[in-house]
């Protein structure tokens, strides 16, 4: 186990400030009289200004026109932050944030501090706009947390970037140095910022404990970027390390003063900065914002912060923008659009006004057309029916091919495949056309609905959200695998529907949720020891069947408590086979891309990319620890910075199991818990060859269940548990992790 340490990561020096989008040209009456109205090609609208008397307090700008920049550039305040765009309408500013590849992390602490510049940490008008920005981490096995500088325990964003390496090829370059198209968690991650800030602290820490030191990249980037500019595309940053410093735009919000629009009734007046007639005042919104902003009334444009700054828009001079292609008459704040005399139709569409027909001509055309229509109606109806049927057939064929129906027929017995095919009409009827009231839940990959088939079977219907090739491959993989499985502890697949753009899966309905939901509740008591032991046996039985009893050895590859469903009798059902892989009987493993969930992932598989049945054994060992401790593997961190599994192995080696056990287990069956902990430790062996098989694990648990029923084992004295140990563990177990901490301490690998 590698001890927690500070990762040598380079922090981006974020210096942000300013105001929203901008206009390229300077409209009339945008700056105060006698004040500069532009700097280079940037407009300078009041309340911003250059020079004394030209701006409101906190909105001063600097124009660098000394020849060092061509054209001259506009900077915020004292001239350290370049302003890229200013918008009065959006009350936002886009500024340039230069990525500093020479920045450092404070030694031994792992934090980097940054503020938004002068005036922002106090009563300044500028705030980081969480809705428009992303926290981005570029590098390997690092975790960045954005904290409120005023309250270092308040997390506003967290992001984890993880890389995979092959030990046998130490000469491979780090993934962080390779260009990539997407920022999805491997070598680059991104996350939303949900609270605006005026100052921040960046906290950095390493992720994982098995990464060889010669693979760790010497540099990384942690920065905030405008979400629209970045859009998950890491190619905007180039490879790392890079001698050229990328310039990253970020967006800030701003407000006027600290007073709101109370008593103004939406009209300009005293107490606000809205000086123009035909302007409106709006209160600032958000947790960290106060004050107001001014906007021109509908039908007007310009600058609401100066007298007569809002001018009427001549909509008739802009037919494309206001969609008026007939006659147009401008009015103050309004306009009317109509067809010219002698024409009729819709003047808001191009060529929408047509010449009016005379009554005689209209009657003649109507009579002739009516007779022709009567003759053509039967033919038109027949033709439309045929056309609709042909189009529906082509569309079904297209979706069938797109959803890899031919591949499914090759992977699954033809007779079985035909029985498993559901029509879209049948599933729409079963779910009342996928009514929201039938929704059971959803996640990143799709939504699950409760349905009732015509034979009254209650089913769960999984509807995918997207149709990218990888998702379809996972869909076909899950159908092919589940069609070969018949086991009481594996969720049953009734069939699928291939007639839609997104494929649908039809499972048996499991009513009681997941094992994770049962374990991780706020109550002091959860599942009894007897129930936990039986659920572990059910899960082990299913995995043992998959490994050794199916036609092809099947590795689940994503064993976790959230993928173990419980029915009304608390019988466990293993689910979600999208990431599973089949391995021929004569092979012991296969080399494949890493998939799984952080916290449950086999470290040997993570390091070598070699997938075997012992990878599932390791993940099952994590579940046994979760059953014993009621702690989430992805959310637990000991005070010494170690993960749940690392801390578990430590207390086992020191014979201090009581320090980590769920207090409920101490009171119910502690001796049995000790035997399960010993079995879990064997499953968690770093060397896969030294782990037991799932069949051996199943037999050990069944023996323990029989002993548990026939003996009086289980008192705390038999394990020498002191009251202090039990009390200490009870306090730690009752600790509630916030959503921010869970996000900070968890990560997922691609599915």
XYZ file of C-alpha atoms in Angstrom:
751
model
C 0.000 0.000 0.000
C 1.534 3.292 -1.080
C 0.997 5.991 1.578
C -0.961 9.095 0.753
C 1.313 11.760 -0.660
C 1.185 15.014 -2.582
C 1.168 14.430 -6.320
C 3.593 16.731 -8.229
C 0.907 18.415 -10.267
C 1.104 21.845 -11.819
C -1.819 24.102 -10.905
C -3.224 26.579 -13.333
C -3.012 30.086 -11.949
C -6.601 31.241 -12.383
C -7.009 34.988 -12.421
C -10.568 35.849 -13.443
C -12.747 38.966 -13.538
C -15.064 41.075 -15.725
C -18.431 41.227 -17.558
C -20.410 39.076 -20.119
C -20.630 38.991 -23.967
C -19.762 41.917 -26.224
C -20.562 43.832 -29.348
C -17.840 44.236 -31.989
C -18.834 47.788 -32.920
C -19.661 50.540 -30.444
C -23.343 51.605 -30.652
C -24.322 55.195 -29.962
C -24.677 56.257 -26.339
C -22.891 53.203 -24.882
C -20.231 55.131 -22.924
C -20.551 58.290 -20.839
C -19.999 61.554 -22.725
C -16.302 62.418 -23.015
C -15.197 58.880 -22.076
C -13.429 56.343 -24.335
C -16.020 54.122 -25.986
C -13.651 51.412 -27.209
C -10.219 49.856 -26.862
C -8.937 48.336 -30.075
C -11.855 46.284 -31.388
C -13.513 45.966 -27.956
C -16.493 48.131 -26.950
C -16.444 49.741 -23.502
C -20.080 50.194 -22.395
C -20.942 52.008 -19.178
C -21.029 51.045 -16.215
C -17.554 49.963 -17.397
C -15.124 52.663 -18.308
C -11.536 53.741 -18.810
C -10.286 56.616 -16.664
C -11.660 58.543 -13.673
C -15.356 59.443 -13.793
C -16.065 56.999 -16.634
C -17.170 53.941 -14.638
C -19.162 52.797 -11.653
C -17.227 51.720 -8.570
C -15.537 48.355 -9.234
C -15.978 48.464 -13.054
C -12.744 50.241 -14.030
C -10.862 48.918 -17.085
C -7.378 49.487 -18.506
C -6.629 49.863 -22.226
C -3.063 48.782 -23.042
C -2.239 50.864 -26.125
C 1.501 51.328 -25.514
C 2.376 49.265 -28.597
C 2.969 45.954 -26.766
C -0.371 44.683 -28.098
C -1.636 45.131 -31.648
C -4.454 45.930 -31.714
C -4.636 47.353 -28.181
C -6.107 45.019 -25.594
C -8.614 45.672 -22.831
C -7.795 44.580 -19.271
C -9.733 44.490 -16.054
C -8.829 46.844 -13.229
C -5.061 47.167 -12.883
C -4.345 45.521 -16.239
C -3.539 41.869 -15.365
C -6.594 40.100 -16.799
C -7.562 40.455 -20.476
C -11.257 41.054 -21.208
C -12.483 39.063 -24.226
C -16.215 39.866 -24.304
C -18.617 42.141 -22.428
C -22.406 41.712 -22.389
C -24.812 44.104 -20.731
C -27.773 41.894 -21.627
C -26.368 38.745 -19.973
C -24.485 40.631 -17.224
C -21.470 38.430 -17.919
C -17.812 38.802 -18.845
C -15.557 36.380 -20.656
C -11.918 36.807 -19.637
C -8.648 35.160 -20.597
C -7.221 32.707 -18.098
C -3.613 31.846 -19.006
C -2.631 28.326 -17.995
C 0.613 28.650 -16.004
C 2.687 25.509 -16.659
C 5.326 26.774 -14.217
C 2.948 26.865 -11.256
C 3.628 24.674 -8.247
C 1.781 22.957 -5.444
C 2.521 23.962 -1.859
C 4.936 21.194 -0.678
C 3.448 18.657 1.699
C -0.019 20.170 1.547
C -1.293 19.536 -1.947
C -3.236 22.767 -2.271
C -3.095 25.718 -4.584
C -4.820 28.999 -3.796
C -6.316 31.505 -6.190
C -8.606 34.506 -6.071
C -10.529 36.306 -8.732
C -8.354 39.409 -8.315
C -8.664 42.810 -6.736
C -12.106 43.784 -5.516
C -13.640 40.331 -5.936
C -12.888 38.814 -2.565
C -14.909 41.516 -0.774
C -17.684 43.736 -2.023
C -16.634 43.588 -5.690
C -19.270 42.996 -8.372
C -17.754 39.864 -9.971
C -18.570 36.200 -9.325
C -17.509 32.939 -10.886
C -20.481 31.767 -12.964
C -20.927 28.108 -12.049
C -23.534 27.425 -14.745
C -21.192 28.578 -17.501
C -17.868 27.119 -16.295
C -16.321 23.697 -15.754
C -13.610 22.456 -13.380
C -11.156 20.517 -15.604
C -8.261 18.259 -14.584
C -5.664 17.239 -17.178
C -3.151 14.609 -16.018
C -2.885 11.158 -14.463
C -4.243 9.763 -11.172
C -4.973 13.095 -9.575
C -7.979 14.463 -7.767
C -8.811 18.177 -7.668
C -11.331 19.727 -5.295
C -12.544 23.324 -5.609
C -13.247 24.799 -2.154
C -14.674 28.100 -0.979
C -11.668 30.104 0.265
C -13.827 31.551 3.024
C -14.822 28.075 4.256
C -12.315 25.376 3.294
C -14.775 22.592 4.246
C -17.305 23.745 1.647
C -16.807 21.766 -1.583
C -18.178 23.349 -4.772
C -16.708 20.939 -7.330
C -14.537 17.817 -7.487
C -12.940 15.940 -10.365
C -10.784 12.783 -10.637
C -8.549 11.971 -13.620
C -7.211 8.415 -13.845
C -4.796 6.725 -16.272
C -4.132 3.042 -16.978
C -0.704 1.609 -17.758
C 0.805 -1.760 -18.679
C 3.612 -2.851 -16.339
C 5.345 -4.855 -19.041
C 5.883 -1.748 -21.135
C 7.465 0.857 -18.836
C 8.591 2.842 -21.858
C 5.022 3.786 -22.798
C 4.408 7.534 -22.473
C 1.831 8.754 -19.984
C -1.674 9.130 -21.372
C -1.671 12.726 -20.211
C 0.896 13.540 -22.909
C -1.268 12.198 -25.736
C -3.878 14.320 -27.544
C -7.478 13.181 -27.048
C -10.900 14.094 -28.365
C -12.948 13.816 -25.196
C -12.490 14.561 -21.493
C -14.287 11.573 -19.982
C -12.240 10.574 -16.925
C -9.148 8.916 -18.392
C -6.227 11.394 -18.426
C -8.766 14.249 -18.397
C -11.947 14.877 -16.409
C -14.486 17.677 -16.138
C -17.295 18.549 -13.742
C -19.818 21.311 -13.148
C -19.413 24.070 -10.569
C -22.733 24.627 -8.834
C -22.034 27.650 -6.621
C -20.568 30.992 -7.732
C -17.455 32.194 -5.869
C -15.355 35.302 -5.449
C -12.345 33.362 -4.139
C -11.347 29.706 -4.040
C -8.846 27.079 -2.893
C -7.750 24.137 -5.062
C -6.979 20.959 -3.091
C -5.013 18.212 -4.861
C -4.401 14.603 -3.853
C -3.230 11.390 -5.543
C -5.690 8.675 -6.570
C -4.865 4.966 -6.406
C -2.038 3.202 -4.637
C -0.675 0.806 -7.223
C 0.660 3.146 -9.925
C 4.408 2.680 -10.713
C 6.314 5.881 -10.028
C 7.973 5.889 -13.443
C 4.545 6.203 -15.055
C 3.457 9.225 -13.028
C 3.465 12.308 -15.262
C 5.638 15.130 -14.082
C 3.022 17.727 -14.872
C -0.703 18.238 -15.015
C -3.233 21.032 -15.352
C -6.097 22.044 -13.093
C -8.148 24.976 -14.329
C -11.585 26.493 -14.815
C -12.819 26.896 -18.404
C -15.897 28.316 -20.061
C -18.115 25.272 -20.659
C -19.225 26.395 -24.123
C -15.615 26.889 -25.234
C -14.307 23.634 -23.727
C -17.369 21.407 -24.352
C -15.451 18.320 -23.189
C -12.936 18.629 -26.049
C -9.446 18.206 -24.598
C -7.830 18.863 -27.996
C -8.303 22.566 -27.256
C -5.522 22.170 -24.685
C -3.006 20.231 -26.790
C -0.711 17.484 -25.396
C 1.066 17.624 -22.040
C 3.681 18.735 -21.327
C 3.482 21.584 -23.806
C 5.852 24.507 -24.047
C 3.112 26.789 -25.317
C 0.738 27.911 -22.575
C -2.881 27.449 -23.715
C -5.133 30.447 -23.177
C -8.408 29.310 -21.610
C -11.448 31.588 -21.483
C -13.596 31.684 -18.347
C -16.891 33.465 -17.663
C -17.840 35.676 -14.730
C -21.122 37.192 -13.624
C -21.568 40.713 -12.262
C -24.188 42.804 -10.497
C -24.685 46.470 -9.634
C -24.291 47.326 -5.947
C -26.017 45.354 -3.200
C -29.536 46.846 -3.423
C -32.365 45.129 -5.274
C -35.271 46.488 -7.349
C -37.750 46.649 -4.434
C -40.399 49.318 -4.941
C -39.403 50.062 -8.544
C -42.210 48.104 -10.262
C -39.824 47.306 -13.109
C -39.317 50.969 -14.039
C -36.162 53.119 -13.708
C -35.850 55.288 -10.636
C -33.802 56.176 -7.583
C -31.750 53.587 -5.766
C -30.644 51.711 -8.902
C -28.307 52.256 -11.828
C -31.105 52.081 -14.447
C -30.919 55.593 -15.907
C -32.603 55.179 -19.282
C -36.306 55.378 -19.958
C -37.721 52.189 -21.511
C -35.494 50.109 -19.209
C -36.251 47.386 -16.658
C -34.568 46.384 -13.386
C -33.964 42.750 -12.429
C -32.857 41.404 -9.057
C -29.718 39.271 -9.002
C -30.262 35.570 -8.363
C -28.009 32.916 -6.838
C -26.670 31.874 -3.435
C -23.683 34.218 -3.469
C -25.123 37.195 -5.323
C -26.961 40.360 -4.360
C -27.750 43.589 -6.144
C -29.510 44.200 -9.467
C -28.998 44.592 -13.207
C -30.632 46.786 -15.848
C -32.035 45.798 -19.243
C -33.745 47.561 -22.117
C -37.493 46.897 -22.385
C -38.741 44.534 -25.144
C -38.554 46.314 -28.494
C -35.627 48.507 -27.366
C -31.861 48.087 -27.442
C -28.798 49.968 -26.225
C -27.399 50.841 -22.810
C -29.932 51.051 -19.929
C -27.305 52.511 -17.591
C -27.127 55.946 -19.297
C -29.896 58.471 -20.024
C -31.767 57.755 -23.288
C -29.513 54.737 -23.768
C -32.387 52.393 -24.736
C -33.536 53.234 -28.285
C -36.475 51.822 -30.223
C -35.611 48.926 -32.555
C -36.733 49.398 -36.142
C -37.839 45.801 -36.723
C -38.920 46.627 -40.254
C -35.299 47.307 -41.206
C -34.376 43.792 -40.078
C -36.871 41.451 -41.806
C -34.639 38.394 -41.409
C -34.157 38.897 -37.676
C -37.848 39.552 -36.968
C -39.371 37.311 -39.676
C -41.496 39.842 -41.509
C -41.526 39.439 -45.333
C -44.745 41.327 -46.132
C -45.752 44.862 -45.221
C -44.243 46.209 -42.000
C -45.043 49.210 -39.801
C -42.735 50.193 -36.946
C -44.123 51.434 -33.623
C -42.371 52.442 -30.359
C -41.315 49.126 -28.876
C -43.499 47.204 -31.308
C -44.131 46.541 -34.995
C -46.944 45.174 -37.094
C -46.469 42.718 -39.967
C -49.164 42.249 -42.643
C -49.718 41.134 -46.232
C -49.948 44.057 -48.723
C -53.299 44.953 -50.239
C -54.400 42.436 -52.885
C -52.506 39.557 -51.285
C -53.226 37.104 -48.518
C -51.379 34.493 -46.460
C -48.719 34.526 -43.780
C -46.392 37.547 -43.960
C -43.988 36.019 -41.420
C -42.679 33.390 -43.825
C -40.783 34.010 -47.056
C -43.176 34.203 -50.056
C -46.040 33.710 -47.609
C -48.215 36.451 -49.171
C -49.879 35.328 -52.441
C -52.240 37.030 -54.888
C -55.921 36.848 -54.031
C -58.076 34.829 -56.476
C -61.257 36.223 -58.017
C -64.513 34.629 -56.879
C -65.309 33.186 -60.342
C -61.889 31.705 -60.814
C -61.957 30.344 -57.301
C -65.364 28.688 -57.847
C -64.211 27.158 -61.137
C -61.055 25.786 -59.633
C -62.954 24.502 -56.618
C -65.555 22.637 -58.733
C -62.928 21.154 -61.053
C -60.675 20.279 -58.211
C -63.546 18.715 -56.272
C -64.470 16.395 -59.142
C -60.845 15.421 -59.641
C -60.403 14.873 -55.929
C -63.443 12.575 -55.768
C -61.914 10.477 -58.505
C -58.476 10.466 -56.946
C -59.430 9.883 -53.280
C -59.571 6.049 -53.421
C -56.243 5.922 -55.255
C -54.641 8.427 -52.867
C -55.817 6.476 -49.819
C -54.491 3.205 -51.244
C -51.208 4.825 -52.245
C -50.719 6.484 -48.839
C -51.469 3.210 -47.047
C -48.890 1.380 -49.146
C -46.359 4.188 -48.752
C -46.817 4.300 -44.980
C -46.453 0.521 -44.688
C -43.324 0.566 -46.867
C -41.772 3.416 -44.870
C -42.535 1.652 -41.581
C -40.984 -1.549 -42.909
C -37.859 0.297 -44.067
C -37.579 2.116 -40.737
C -37.910 -1.134 -38.767
C -35.284 -2.735 -41.015
C -33.022 0.271 -40.537
C -33.325 0.150 -36.744
C -32.961 -3.638 -36.724
C -29.684 -3.319 -38.614
C -28.577 -0.305 -36.573
C -29.266 -2.171 -33.335
C -27.195 -5.118 -34.582
C -30.147 -7.504 -34.935
C -28.199 -9.681 -37.388
C -25.385 -9.983 -34.867
C -27.914 -10.925 -32.181
C -29.256 -13.739 -34.360
C -25.715 -15.043 -34.766
C -24.993 -14.907 -31.023
C -28.327 -16.352 -29.837
C -30.185 -19.471 -30.942
C -32.618 -18.487 -33.732
C -35.722 -19.938 -32.028
C -34.806 -18.269 -28.739
C -34.086 -14.981 -30.516
C -37.527 -14.974 -32.187
C -39.299 -15.593 -28.864
C -37.312 -12.774 -27.234
C -38.305 -10.111 -29.771
C -41.005 -7.698 -28.522
C -42.808 -5.204 -30.748
C -42.738 -1.511 -29.893
C -46.552 -1.480 -29.845
C -46.615 -4.168 -27.125
C -44.134 -2.330 -24.908
C -45.886 1.024 -25.355
C -49.128 -0.627 -24.260
C -47.361 -2.229 -21.263
C -45.986 1.129 -20.046
C -48.898 3.370 -21.107
C -46.592 4.868 -23.767
C -43.702 5.150 -21.297
C -45.686 7.263 -18.861
C -43.605 9.178 -16.309
C -45.694 7.566 -13.553
C -44.271 4.171 -14.612
C -40.647 5.313 -14.271
C -38.681 3.238 -11.734
C -35.398 5.098 -11.982
C -32.660 6.169 -14.323
C -28.990 6.934 -14.704
C -26.353 7.976 -17.209
C -27.146 5.075 -19.559
C -30.953 5.105 -19.610
C -34.302 4.919 -17.836
C -36.163 1.917 -16.377
C -39.977 1.680 -16.556
C -42.411 -0.705 -14.904
C -44.603 -2.507 -17.420
C -47.453 -5.061 -17.423
C -47.505 -7.378 -20.447
C -50.640 -8.760 -22.045
C -50.170 -12.032 -20.116
C -50.109 -9.970 -16.865
C -46.381 -10.515 -16.283
C -44.856 -7.538 -14.453
C -41.587 -6.513 -16.100
C -38.900 -3.815 -15.958
C -38.182 -2.187 -19.329
C -34.777 -0.529 -19.778
C -34.776 2.294 -22.343
C -31.333 3.574 -23.352
C -30.766 7.316 -23.716
C -28.244 7.322 -26.542
C -27.340 5.162 -29.499
C -23.590 5.512 -29.802
C -21.889 2.401 -31.124
C -20.402 1.453 -27.734
C -23.840 1.476 -26.064
C -25.292 -0.762 -28.789
C -22.366 -3.187 -28.428
C -23.023 -3.350 -24.654
C -26.726 -3.930 -25.365
C -26.051 -6.843 -27.718
C -23.489 -8.228 -25.279
C -26.006 -8.191 -22.424
C -28.739 -9.879 -24.512
C -26.368 -12.571 -25.777
C -25.082 -13.364 -22.268
C -28.393 -13.314 -20.404
C -30.070 -15.501 -23.051
C -27.659 -18.312 -22.042
C -28.172 -17.964 -18.279
C -30.837 -19.713 -16.197
C -30.154 -19.225 -12.507
C -32.402 -18.164 -9.622
C -29.911 -15.504 -8.511
C -29.405 -13.877 -11.925
C -31.995 -11.384 -13.139
C -34.072 -12.979 -15.877
C -34.174 -11.414 -19.345
C -37.552 -11.834 -21.089
C -36.436 -10.227 -24.349
C -35.765 -7.026 -26.246
C -37.219 -4.639 -28.821
C -35.189 -3.655 -31.905
C -37.844 -1.587 -33.709
C -36.874 1.733 -32.146
C -33.969 4.097 -32.526
C -32.797 3.129 -29.056
C -32.931 -0.601 -28.180
C -35.135 -1.731 -25.284
C -34.510 -4.577 -22.796
C -37.307 -6.396 -20.924
C -36.349 -7.932 -17.542
C -38.220 -9.575 -14.715
C -39.435 -6.980 -12.238
C -37.459 -6.935 -8.956
C -39.450 -5.000 -6.387
C -37.138 -4.159 -3.493
C -34.303 -2.095 -4.965
C -30.574 -2.754 -4.579
C -28.323 -4.080 -1.820
C -26.558 -0.691 -1.742
C -29.855 1.059 -0.933
C -30.536 -1.375 1.934
C -27.068 -1.086 3.485
C -26.410 2.637 3.245
C -29.341 4.107 5.157
C -29.215 6.675 7.937
C -30.819 4.342 10.508
C -28.594 2.666 13.080
C -29.903 -0.761 12.024
C -29.850 -2.221 8.534
C -30.101 -5.800 7.270
C -29.671 -8.482 9.932
C -26.557 -10.667 9.976
C -28.615 -13.647 8.805
C -29.963 -11.671 5.813
C -26.519 -10.304 4.902
C -24.996 -13.770 5.001
C -27.772 -15.220 2.837
C -27.476 -12.368 0.295
C -23.718 -12.991 0.110
C -24.382 -16.702 -0.553
C -26.931 -15.874 -3.278
C -24.465 -13.552 -4.997
C -21.586 -16.022 -4.687
C -23.801 -18.780 -6.113
C -24.669 -16.649 -9.154
C -21.037 -15.722 -9.825
C -19.864 -19.311 -9.364
C -22.481 -20.409 -11.899
C -21.336 -17.756 -14.365
C -17.685 -18.761 -13.981
C -17.987 -22.541 -14.179
C -21.472 -23.803 -15.049
C -22.541 -21.748 -18.072
C -21.707 -22.872 -21.633
C -19.026 -20.168 -21.745
C -17.208 -18.855 -18.697
C -18.708 -15.404 -18.089
C -16.846 -12.660 -16.219
C -19.295 -10.039 -14.911
C -16.620 -7.277 -14.682
C -18.787 -4.835 -12.679
C -19.715 -6.664 -9.462
C -20.900 -4.107 -6.898
C -23.718 -3.684 -4.366
C -25.641 -1.368 -6.719
C -25.861 -4.230 -9.262
C -27.339 -6.713 -6.753
C -31.153 -6.477 -6.765
C -33.360 -7.792 -3.924
C -36.879 -9.187 -4.339
C -39.689 -9.128 -1.760
C -38.110 -12.104 0.068
C -34.648 -10.456 0.001
C -33.373 -13.023 -2.491
C -30.425 -11.518 -4.375
C -30.403 -11.177 -8.162
C -27.193 -10.183 -9.984
C -27.930 -7.660 -12.765
C -26.340 -5.344 -15.381
C -24.287 -7.517 -17.742
C -23.444 -4.736 -20.221
C -19.727 -4.897 -19.373
C -19.507 -8.711 -19.085
C -17.160 -10.821 -21.188
C -17.391 -14.470 -22.212
C -14.178 -16.512 -22.103
C -13.828 -19.950 -23.749
C -13.520 -22.852 -21.319
C -9.955 -23.604 -22.465
C -8.724 -20.074 -21.635
C -7.961 -18.613 -18.217
C -8.349 -14.969 -19.138
C -8.338 -12.328 -21.820
C -6.574 -8.990 -22.296
C -9.127 -6.211 -22.675
C -9.785 -2.525 -22.003
C -10.346 -1.718 -18.344
C -13.998 -1.453 -17.297
C -15.593 -1.419 -13.856
C -16.294 0.837 -10.893
C -13.598 2.514 -8.820
C -13.473 1.006 -5.341
C -14.494 -2.453 -6.560
C -11.941 -2.808 -9.380
C -9.323 -5.597 -9.182
C -5.883 -3.864 -8.909
C -4.201 -6.686 -10.828
C -6.649 -6.262 -13.717
C -6.183 -2.483 -13.477
C -2.387 -2.782 -13.833
C -2.175 -5.553 -16.448
C -5.484 -5.302 -18.380
C -5.660 -9.099 -17.943
C -9.261 -10.074 -17.098
C -9.873 -13.414 -15.307
C -12.593 -14.916 -13.092
C -10.451 -13.851 -10.102
C -11.269 -10.218 -11.002
C -14.898 -10.919 -9.988
C -13.615 -12.650 -6.828
C -11.814 -9.438 -5.786
C -14.952 -7.340 -6.402
C -17.002 -9.833 -4.360
C -14.461 -9.486 -1.544
C -15.150 -5.735 -1.556
C -18.887 -6.484 -1.204
C -18.159 -8.728 1.819
C -16.285 -5.801 3.425
C -19.232 -3.545 2.594
C -21.619 -6.032 4.280
C -19.410 -6.161 7.373
C -18.808 -2.409 7.754
C -21.751 -0.664 6.015
C -19.236 1.725 4.473
C -19.177 2.671 0.795
C -15.951 1.590 -0.926
C -16.039 4.650 -3.187
C -16.861 7.160 -0.411
C -14.898 6.003 2.635
C -11.570 7.551 3.560
C -9.824 6.915 6.867
C -8.325 9.791 8.833
C -4.898 8.632 7.636
C -6.000 9.014 4.011
C -6.347 5.290 3.240
C -9.187 3.687 1.316
C -11.742 1.294 2.819
C -9.992 -1.845 1.533
C -6.542 -0.646 2.600
C -7.842 0.168 6.100
C -9.673 -3.180 6.281
C -6.489 -5.109 5.419
C -4.609 -3.120 8.058
C -7.044 -3.869 10.917
C -7.171 -7.551 9.888
C -3.366 -7.791 10.057
C -3.403 -6.099 13.487
C -6.317 -8.237 14.781
C -8.403 -5.098 15.378
C -11.476 -6.013 13.346
C -13.802 -4.379 15.890
C -12.494 -0.940 14.898
C -14.126 -1.152 11.459
C -17.121 -3.497 11.948
C -20.695 -2.261 11.790
C -21.801 -2.083 15.466
C -24.882 -4.103 14.513
C -22.579 -7.000 13.557
C -20.848 -6.790 16.936
C -24.170 -7.210 18.725
C -25.542 -9.950 16.455
C -22.819 -12.353 15.386
C -19.273 -11.202 15.862
C -17.565 -14.603 15.631
C -19.297 -15.256 12.316
C -18.264 -11.782 11.171
C -14.648 -12.661 11.921
C -14.821 -15.737 9.661
C -16.391 -13.719 6.848
C -13.708 -11.052 7.289
C -11.016 -13.740 6.954
C -12.694 -14.991 3.758
C -12.928 -11.422 2.428
C -9.209 -10.917 3.101
C -8.429 -13.981 0.977
C -10.611 -12.648 -1.861
C -8.777 -9.294 -1.687
C -5.318 -10.812 -2.174
C -3.345 -8.637 -4.609
C -2.279 -11.773 -6.502
C -5.206 -13.255 -8.384
C -3.768 -16.793 -8.369
C -3.841 -16.809 -4.562
C -7.539 -15.895 -4.346
C -10.147 -18.662 -3.942
C -12.603 -19.500 -6.718
C -16.199 -18.327 -6.425
C -17.287 -21.951 -5.928
C -14.934 -22.225 -2.941
C -16.253 -18.903 -1.595
C -19.857 -20.125 -1.970
C -19.133 -23.369 -0.099
C -17.348 -21.524 2.727
C -20.292 -19.150 3.186
C -22.842 -21.993 3.150
C -20.852 -23.831 5.834
C -20.791 -20.668 7.907
C -24.560 -20.206 7.511
C -25.187 -23.720 8.861
C -22.852 -23.117 11.816
C -24.482 -19.773 12.492
C -27.893 -21.439 12.800
C -26.704 -24.303 15.048
C -24.349 -22.540 17.474
C -24.356 -19.651 19.900
C -21.277 -17.967 18.405
C -21.190 -14.226 18.257
C -20.595 -12.476 21.552
C -18.223 -9.519 21.567
C -16.034 -11.039 24.291
C -14.965 -13.827 21.954
C -13.095 -11.272 19.846
C -11.881 -9.239 22.804
C -13.806 -6.189 21.599
C -13.447 -3.413 24.135
C -16.187 -0.905 24.834
C -13.899 1.848 23.541
C -13.434 0.041 20.223
C -17.161 -0.527 19.820
C -17.963 3.074 20.760
C -15.301 4.453 18.417
C -16.562 2.386 15.511
C -20.157 3.352 16.280
C -19.221 7.043 16.059
C -17.422 6.550 12.757
C -20.231 4.438 11.338
C -22.826 7.081 12.170
C -20.883 9.763 10.284
C -22.916 11.017 7.328
C -21.021 11.751 4.148
C -22.225 14.763 2.195
C -22.959 14.594 -1.515
C -19.852 16.670 -2.146
C -17.611 14.227 -0.229
C -19.120 11.240 -2.022
C -18.397 12.880 -5.344
C -14.890 13.822 -4.228
C -13.966 10.301 -3.134
C -15.540 8.284 -5.968
C -14.770 7.634 -9.600
C -15.945 5.329 -12.382
C -14.123 3.630 -15.197
C -15.674 3.545 -18.697
C -18.442 1.063 -19.312
